[in-house]
Tab-separated table of C-alpha atoms in Angstrom:
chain	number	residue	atom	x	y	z
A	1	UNK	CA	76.885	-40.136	-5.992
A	2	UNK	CA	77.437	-38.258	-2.335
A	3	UNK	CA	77.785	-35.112	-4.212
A	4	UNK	CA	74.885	-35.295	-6.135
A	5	UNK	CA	72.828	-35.890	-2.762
A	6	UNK	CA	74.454	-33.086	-1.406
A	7	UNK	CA	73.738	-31.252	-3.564
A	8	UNK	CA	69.804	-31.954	-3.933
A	9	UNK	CA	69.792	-31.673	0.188
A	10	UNK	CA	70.828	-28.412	-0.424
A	11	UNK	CA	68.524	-27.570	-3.017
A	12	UNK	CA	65.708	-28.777	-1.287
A	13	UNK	CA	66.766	-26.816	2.103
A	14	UNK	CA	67.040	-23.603	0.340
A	15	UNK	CA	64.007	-24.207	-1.556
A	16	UNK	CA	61.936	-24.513	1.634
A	17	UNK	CA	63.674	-21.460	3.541
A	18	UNK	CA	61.668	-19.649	0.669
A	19	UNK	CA	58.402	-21.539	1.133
A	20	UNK	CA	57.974	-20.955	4.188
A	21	UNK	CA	57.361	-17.466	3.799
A	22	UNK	CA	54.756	-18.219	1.151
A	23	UNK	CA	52.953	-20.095	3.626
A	24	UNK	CA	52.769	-18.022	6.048
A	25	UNK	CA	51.525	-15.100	3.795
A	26	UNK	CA	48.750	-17.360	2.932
A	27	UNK	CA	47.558	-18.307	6.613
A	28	UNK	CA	48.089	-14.381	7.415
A	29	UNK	CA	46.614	-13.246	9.889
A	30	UNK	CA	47.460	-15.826	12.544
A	31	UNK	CA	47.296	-13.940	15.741
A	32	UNK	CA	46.304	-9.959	16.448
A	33	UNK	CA	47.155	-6.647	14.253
A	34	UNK	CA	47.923	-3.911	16.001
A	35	UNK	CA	46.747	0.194	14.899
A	36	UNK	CA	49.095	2.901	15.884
A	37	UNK	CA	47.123	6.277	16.124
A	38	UNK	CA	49.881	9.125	15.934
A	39	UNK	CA	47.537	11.605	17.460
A	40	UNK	CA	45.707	11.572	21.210
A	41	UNK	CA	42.735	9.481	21.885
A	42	UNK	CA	39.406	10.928	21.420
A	43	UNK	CA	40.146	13.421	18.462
A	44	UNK	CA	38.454	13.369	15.021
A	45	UNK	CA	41.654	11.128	13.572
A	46	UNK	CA	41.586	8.764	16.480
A	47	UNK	CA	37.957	8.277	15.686
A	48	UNK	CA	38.500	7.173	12.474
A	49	UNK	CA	41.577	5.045	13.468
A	50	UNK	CA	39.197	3.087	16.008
A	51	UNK	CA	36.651	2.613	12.836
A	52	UNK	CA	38.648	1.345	10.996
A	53	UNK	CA	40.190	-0.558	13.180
A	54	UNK	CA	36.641	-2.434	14.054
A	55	UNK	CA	35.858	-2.761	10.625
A	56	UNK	CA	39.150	-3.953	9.048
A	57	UNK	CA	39.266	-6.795	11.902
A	58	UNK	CA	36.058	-8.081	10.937
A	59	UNK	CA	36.549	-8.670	7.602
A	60	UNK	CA	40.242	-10.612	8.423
A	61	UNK	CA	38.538	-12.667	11.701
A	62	UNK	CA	41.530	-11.219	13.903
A	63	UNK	CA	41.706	-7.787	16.229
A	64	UNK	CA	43.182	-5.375	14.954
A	65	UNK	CA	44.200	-3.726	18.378
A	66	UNK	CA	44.660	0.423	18.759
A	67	UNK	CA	48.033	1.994	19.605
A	68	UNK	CA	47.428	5.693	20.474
A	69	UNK	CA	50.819	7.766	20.816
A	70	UNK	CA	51.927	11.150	19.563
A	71	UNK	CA	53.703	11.933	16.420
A	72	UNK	CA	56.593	9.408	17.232
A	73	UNK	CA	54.395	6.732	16.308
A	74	UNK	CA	54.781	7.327	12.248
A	75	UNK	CA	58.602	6.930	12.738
A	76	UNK	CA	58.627	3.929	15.326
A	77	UNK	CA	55.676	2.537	12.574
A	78	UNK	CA	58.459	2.609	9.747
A	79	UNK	CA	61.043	0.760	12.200
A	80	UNK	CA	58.565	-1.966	12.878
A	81	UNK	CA	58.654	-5.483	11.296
A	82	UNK	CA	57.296	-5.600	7.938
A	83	UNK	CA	55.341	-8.641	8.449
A	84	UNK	CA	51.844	-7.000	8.080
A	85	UNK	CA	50.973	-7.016	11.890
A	86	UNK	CA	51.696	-3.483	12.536
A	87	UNK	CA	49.816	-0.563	10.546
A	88	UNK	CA	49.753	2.930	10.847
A	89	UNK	CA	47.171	5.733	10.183
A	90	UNK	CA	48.777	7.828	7.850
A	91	UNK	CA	47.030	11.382	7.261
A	92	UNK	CA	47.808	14.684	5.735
A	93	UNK	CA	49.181	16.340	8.706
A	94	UNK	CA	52.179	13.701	8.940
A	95	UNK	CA	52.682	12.114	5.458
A	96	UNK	CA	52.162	15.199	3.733
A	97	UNK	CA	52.479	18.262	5.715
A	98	UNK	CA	55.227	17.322	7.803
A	99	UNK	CA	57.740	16.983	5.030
A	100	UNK	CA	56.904	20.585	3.681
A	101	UNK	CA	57.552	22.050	6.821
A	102	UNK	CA	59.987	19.780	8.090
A	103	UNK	CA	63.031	18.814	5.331
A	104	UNK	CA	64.809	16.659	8.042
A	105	UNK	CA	61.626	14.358	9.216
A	106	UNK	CA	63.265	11.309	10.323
A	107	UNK	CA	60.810	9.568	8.388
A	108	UNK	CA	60.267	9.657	4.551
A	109	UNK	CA	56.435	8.930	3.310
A	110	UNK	CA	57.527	7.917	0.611
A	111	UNK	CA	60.118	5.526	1.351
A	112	UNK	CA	59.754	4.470	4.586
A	113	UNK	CA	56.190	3.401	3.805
A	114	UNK	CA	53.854	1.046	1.725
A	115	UNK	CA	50.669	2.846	1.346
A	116	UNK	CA	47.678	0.477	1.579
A	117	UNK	CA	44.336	2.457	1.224
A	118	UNK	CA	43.123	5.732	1.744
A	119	UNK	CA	39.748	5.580	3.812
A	120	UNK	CA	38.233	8.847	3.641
A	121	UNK	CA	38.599	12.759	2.633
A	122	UNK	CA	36.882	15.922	4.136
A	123	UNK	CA	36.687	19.505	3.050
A	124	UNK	CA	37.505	22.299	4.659
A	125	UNK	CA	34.601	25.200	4.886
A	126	UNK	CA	35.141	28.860	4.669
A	127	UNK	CA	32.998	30.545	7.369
A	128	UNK	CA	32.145	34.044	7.881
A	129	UNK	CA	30.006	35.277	11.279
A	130	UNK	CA	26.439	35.535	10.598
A	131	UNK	CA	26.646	39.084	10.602
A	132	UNK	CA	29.782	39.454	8.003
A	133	UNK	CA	28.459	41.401	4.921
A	134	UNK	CA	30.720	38.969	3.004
A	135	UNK	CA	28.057	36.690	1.302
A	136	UNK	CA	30.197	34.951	-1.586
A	137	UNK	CA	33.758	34.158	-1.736
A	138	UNK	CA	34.107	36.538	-4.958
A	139	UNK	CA	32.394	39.473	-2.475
A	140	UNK	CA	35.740	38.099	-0.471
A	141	UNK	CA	37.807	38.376	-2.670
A	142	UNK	CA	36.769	41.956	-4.419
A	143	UNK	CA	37.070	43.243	-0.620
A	144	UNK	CA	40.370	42.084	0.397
A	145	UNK	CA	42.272	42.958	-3.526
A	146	UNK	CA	40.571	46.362	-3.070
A	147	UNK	CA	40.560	47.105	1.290
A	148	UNK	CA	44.429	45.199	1.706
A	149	UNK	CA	44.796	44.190	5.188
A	150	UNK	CA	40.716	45.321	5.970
A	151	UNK	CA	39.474	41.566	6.461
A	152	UNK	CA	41.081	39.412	9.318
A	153	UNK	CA	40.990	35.489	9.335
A	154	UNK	CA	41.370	33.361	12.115
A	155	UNK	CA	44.847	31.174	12.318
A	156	UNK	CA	45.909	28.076	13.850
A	157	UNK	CA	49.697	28.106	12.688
A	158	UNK	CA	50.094	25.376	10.258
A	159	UNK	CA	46.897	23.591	10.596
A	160	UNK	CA	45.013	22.475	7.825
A	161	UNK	CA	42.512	25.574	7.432
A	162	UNK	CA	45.434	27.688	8.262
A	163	UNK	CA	47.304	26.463	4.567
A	164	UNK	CA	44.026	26.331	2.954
A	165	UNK	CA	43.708	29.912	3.407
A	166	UNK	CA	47.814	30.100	2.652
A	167	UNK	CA	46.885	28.172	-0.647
A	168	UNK	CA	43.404	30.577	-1.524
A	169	UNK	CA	46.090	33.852	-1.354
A	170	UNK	CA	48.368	32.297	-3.927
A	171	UNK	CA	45.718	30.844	-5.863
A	172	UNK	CA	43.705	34.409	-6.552
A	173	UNK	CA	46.537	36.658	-6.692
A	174	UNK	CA	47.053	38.292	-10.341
A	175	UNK	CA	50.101	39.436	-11.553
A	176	UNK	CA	50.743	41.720	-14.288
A	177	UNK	CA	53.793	42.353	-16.678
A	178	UNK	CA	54.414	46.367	-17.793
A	179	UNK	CA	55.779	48.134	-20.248
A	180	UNK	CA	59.434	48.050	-18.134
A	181	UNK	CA	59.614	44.160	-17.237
A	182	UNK	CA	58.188	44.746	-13.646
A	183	UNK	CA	55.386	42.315	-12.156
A	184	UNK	CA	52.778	44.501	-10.649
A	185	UNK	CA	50.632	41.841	-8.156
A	186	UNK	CA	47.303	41.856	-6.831
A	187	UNK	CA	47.194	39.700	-3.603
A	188	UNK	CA	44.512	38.806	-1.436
A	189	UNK	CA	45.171	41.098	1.809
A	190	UNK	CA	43.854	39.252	4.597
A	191	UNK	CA	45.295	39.750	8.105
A	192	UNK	CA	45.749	36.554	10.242
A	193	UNK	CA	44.359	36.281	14.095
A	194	UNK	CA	46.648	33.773	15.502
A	195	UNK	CA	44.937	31.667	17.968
A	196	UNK	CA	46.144	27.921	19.724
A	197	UNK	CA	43.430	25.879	18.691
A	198	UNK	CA	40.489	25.392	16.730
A	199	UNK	CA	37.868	26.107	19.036
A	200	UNK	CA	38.717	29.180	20.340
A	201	UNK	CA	39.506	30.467	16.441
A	202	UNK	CA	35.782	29.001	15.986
A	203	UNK	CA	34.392	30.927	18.640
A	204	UNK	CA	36.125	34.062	17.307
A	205	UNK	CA	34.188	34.375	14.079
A	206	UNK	CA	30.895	33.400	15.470
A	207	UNK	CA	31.264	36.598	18.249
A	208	UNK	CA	32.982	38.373	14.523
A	209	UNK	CA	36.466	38.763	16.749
A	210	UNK	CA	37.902	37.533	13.375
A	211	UNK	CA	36.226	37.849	9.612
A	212	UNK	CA	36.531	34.441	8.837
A	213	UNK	CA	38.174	31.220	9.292
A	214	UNK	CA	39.137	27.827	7.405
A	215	UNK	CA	38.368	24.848	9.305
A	216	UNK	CA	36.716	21.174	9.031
A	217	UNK	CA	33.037	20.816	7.592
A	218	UNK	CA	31.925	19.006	10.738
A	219	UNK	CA	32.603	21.577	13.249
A	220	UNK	CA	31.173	24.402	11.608
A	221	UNK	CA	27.899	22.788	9.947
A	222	UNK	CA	25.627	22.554	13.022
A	223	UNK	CA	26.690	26.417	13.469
A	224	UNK	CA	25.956	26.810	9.503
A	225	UNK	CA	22.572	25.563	9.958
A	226	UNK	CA	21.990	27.170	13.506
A	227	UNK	CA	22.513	30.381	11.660
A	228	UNK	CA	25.622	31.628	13.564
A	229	UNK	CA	27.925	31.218	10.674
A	230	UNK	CA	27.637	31.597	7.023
A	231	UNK	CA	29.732	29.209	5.014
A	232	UNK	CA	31.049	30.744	1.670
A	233	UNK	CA	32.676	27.965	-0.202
A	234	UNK	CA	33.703	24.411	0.597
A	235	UNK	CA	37.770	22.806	-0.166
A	236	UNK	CA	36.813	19.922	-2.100
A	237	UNK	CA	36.602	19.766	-5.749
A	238	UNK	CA	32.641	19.370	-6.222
A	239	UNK	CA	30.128	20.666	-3.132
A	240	UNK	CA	29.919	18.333	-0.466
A	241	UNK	CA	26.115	16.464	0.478
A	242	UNK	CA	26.247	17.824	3.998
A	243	UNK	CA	25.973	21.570	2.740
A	244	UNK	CA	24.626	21.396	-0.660
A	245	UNK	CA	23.906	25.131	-1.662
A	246	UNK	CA	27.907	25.937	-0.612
A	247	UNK	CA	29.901	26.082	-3.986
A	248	UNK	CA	33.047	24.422	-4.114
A	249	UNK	CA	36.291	26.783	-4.523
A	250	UNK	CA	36.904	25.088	-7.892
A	251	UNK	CA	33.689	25.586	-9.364
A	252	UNK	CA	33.423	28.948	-8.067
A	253	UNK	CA	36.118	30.619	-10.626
A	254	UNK	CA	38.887	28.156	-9.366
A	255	UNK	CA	39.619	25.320	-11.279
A	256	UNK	CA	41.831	22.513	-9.658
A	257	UNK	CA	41.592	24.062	-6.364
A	258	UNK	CA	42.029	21.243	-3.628
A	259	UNK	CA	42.659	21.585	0.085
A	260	UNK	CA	41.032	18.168	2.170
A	261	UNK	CA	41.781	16.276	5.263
A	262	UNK	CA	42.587	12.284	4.541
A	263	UNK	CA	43.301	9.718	6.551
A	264	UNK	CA	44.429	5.917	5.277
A	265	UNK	CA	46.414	2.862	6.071
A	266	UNK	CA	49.857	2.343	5.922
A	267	UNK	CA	52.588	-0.448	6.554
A	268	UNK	CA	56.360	-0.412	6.980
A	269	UNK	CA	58.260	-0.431	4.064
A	270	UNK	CA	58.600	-4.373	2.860
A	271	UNK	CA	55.360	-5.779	4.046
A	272	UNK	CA	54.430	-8.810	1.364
A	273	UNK	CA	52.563	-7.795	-1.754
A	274	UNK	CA	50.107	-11.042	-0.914
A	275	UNK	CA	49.241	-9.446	2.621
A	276	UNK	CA	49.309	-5.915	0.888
A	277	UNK	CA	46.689	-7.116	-1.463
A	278	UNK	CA	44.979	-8.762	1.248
A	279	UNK	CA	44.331	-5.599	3.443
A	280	UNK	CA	43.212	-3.370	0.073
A	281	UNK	CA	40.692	-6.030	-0.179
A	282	UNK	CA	39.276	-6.333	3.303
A	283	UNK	CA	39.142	-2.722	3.358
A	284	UNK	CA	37.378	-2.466	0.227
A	285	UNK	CA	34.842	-5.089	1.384
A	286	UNK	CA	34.756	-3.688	4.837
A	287	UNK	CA	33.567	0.015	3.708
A	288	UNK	CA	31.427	-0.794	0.177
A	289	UNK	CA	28.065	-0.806	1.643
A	290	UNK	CA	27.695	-0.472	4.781
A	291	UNK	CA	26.522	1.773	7.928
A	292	UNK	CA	29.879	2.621	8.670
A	293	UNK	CA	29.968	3.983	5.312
A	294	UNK	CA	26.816	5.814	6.092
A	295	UNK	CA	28.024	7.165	8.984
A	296	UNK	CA	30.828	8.667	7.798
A	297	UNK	CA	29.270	10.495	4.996
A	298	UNK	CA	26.458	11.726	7.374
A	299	UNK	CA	29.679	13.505	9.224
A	300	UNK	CA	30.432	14.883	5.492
A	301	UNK	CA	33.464	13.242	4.935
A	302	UNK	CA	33.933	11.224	1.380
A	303	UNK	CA	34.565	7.741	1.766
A	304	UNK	CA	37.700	6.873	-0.752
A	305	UNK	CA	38.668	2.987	-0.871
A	306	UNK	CA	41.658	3.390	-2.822
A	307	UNK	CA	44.530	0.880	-4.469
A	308	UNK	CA	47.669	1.062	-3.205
A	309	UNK	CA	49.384	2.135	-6.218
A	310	UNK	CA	46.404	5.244	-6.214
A	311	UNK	CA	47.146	6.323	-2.373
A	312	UNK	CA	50.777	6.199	-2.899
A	313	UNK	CA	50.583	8.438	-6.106
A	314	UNK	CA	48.090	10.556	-4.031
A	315	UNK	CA	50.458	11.056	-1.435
A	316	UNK	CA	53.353	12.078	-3.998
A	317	UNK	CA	50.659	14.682	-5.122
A	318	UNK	CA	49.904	16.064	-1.800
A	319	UNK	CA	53.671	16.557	-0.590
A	320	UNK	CA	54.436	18.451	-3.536
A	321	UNK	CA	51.187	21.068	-3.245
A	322	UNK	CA	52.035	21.503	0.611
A	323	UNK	CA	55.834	22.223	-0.110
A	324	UNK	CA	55.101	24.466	-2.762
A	325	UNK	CA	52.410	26.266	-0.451
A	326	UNK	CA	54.850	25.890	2.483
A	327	UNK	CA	57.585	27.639	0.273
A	328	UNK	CA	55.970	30.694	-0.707
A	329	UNK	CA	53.919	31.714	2.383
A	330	UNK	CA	57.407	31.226	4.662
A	331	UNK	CA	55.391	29.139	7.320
A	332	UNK	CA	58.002	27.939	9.371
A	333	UNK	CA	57.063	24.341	11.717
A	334	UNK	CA	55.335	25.448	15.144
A	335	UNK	CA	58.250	26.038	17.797
């Protein structure tokens, strides 16, 4: 029967075109990952990158070699081959920010992407100078409903601390109803201090050039502890180890109230569930117990091993808080 033969050759072929696959999802990794790092080398999320980068090539017996570029690299990441040799450190700035001040990213988070693990979380601190008479967030906020436009906060546009203060405004203003239908609002009248970078906005509230400032728990606790800053409240939802007597924004009148850095791992779009599943394990193992773990949460960051299913809802979360805060503060993407 020629036909039948034929036929069964054919089978068999196309069976195996499928098969191989399989195996090579199984023998994965066979040769080098690589990392790309959309920021600079040598900054706080490079640092991170190159951790996890050491750590995640231990547990799969290959390098997993760094790729530092600037914020090109999350777009040429989605382009890349799906094959689970190229990863990408996906953060808040560009898979979560970046759409709400952006709507034509050429890159969509949420598409573009399979979202591995997150790694780790840190808070933002509010800091006043040491000599501010400000010495609760609710003193704060009394002084700046009752004195509009009295209080002045240092601002990096569109950084991090910069829509954590955007996001505090909206989140303490009161609005009332009267007797005619009008809303009568109470906002929070801070004045910002523009400034082009972090350290200089720092340096501004320790010398009380500017009231106050939003910015990441490891720059400002050696100056909280030094005594040239005062730190009123902390972004996370519970207080953070590193500064234990700081209240947390949420438990300090504020339910809900959530403003952190993250940083995770991330794969082009199509990468095989079996190598998918692979990497949430290794990272899982790779960050459990161990000093790296240690060392992180001695920097006060919150080590966050997460599913993939977990970071990619997380995600969804965080581009919808940052595009609503986007939308009513105006903040329009740095020229």
């Amino acid at each position: 029967m020629p036909f039948l033969r034929a036929a069964v050759c054919v089978l068999a072929a196309f069976s195996a075109s499928f098969a191989l696959p399989a195996v090579a999802q199984e023998n994965w990794p066979t040769k080098p990952l690589r990392l790309i790092i959309p920021f600079p080398a040598g900054g706080s999320s490079d640092q991170l990158g190159r951790l996890m980068a050491k750590e995640l090539g231990q547990e799969l017996g290959q390098p997993v070699q760094v790729e530092n570029t600037d914020a090109k690299g999350t777009k040429a990441a989605a382009g890349a081959a799906p094959d689970g040799y190229t990863l990408v450190l996906s953060g808040v700035g560009t898979n979560a920010i970046s759409h709400a001040l952006n709507p034509n990213l050429d890159y969509d988070s949420l598409k573009d992407f399979v979202h591995i693990s997150q790694l780790s979380e840190g808070p933002n601190v509010l800091v006043v100078g040491a000599a501010s008479p400000l010495k609760s967030l609710q003193d704060l906020i009394e002084t700046g409903k009752a004195h509009p436009g009295k209080l002045t906060y240092a601002q990096v546009h569109a950084s991090s601390g910069h829509l954590s203060m955007e996001l505090l405004k909206q989140t303490v203003s009161t609005c009332v109803s009267g007797s005619s239908g009008a809303r009568n609002c109470t906002t929070l009248g801070l004045t910002g201090v523009p400034f082009t970078g972090a350290k200089p906005a720092l340096d501004a509230v320790i010398d009380n050039k500017a009231g106050m400032m939003f910015t990441n728990l490891d720059a400002v606790a050696p100056h909280v502890r030094s005594g040239k800053l005062r730190a009123l409240a902390v972004t996370s939802l519970f207080r953070n180890p590193q500064l234990p007597d700081v209240p947390s924004i949420s438990e300090a009148g504020y339910p809900g109230f959530k403003a952190v850095s993250w940083v995770g791992i991330s794969a082009p779009k199509g990468t095989p569930p079996a190598v998918v599943a692979r990497l949430e394990k290794e990272m899982e193992a790779a960050f459990k117990a161990s000093d790296t773990r240690k060392q992180l949460e001695a920097q006060g960051l919150v080590v966050v091993v997460s599913r993939s299913a977990d970071y990619t809802d997380f995600i969804r979360k965080e581009i919808e808080r940052w595009r609503r805060v986007v939308k009513v503060a105006g903040i329009q993407a740095p020229a």
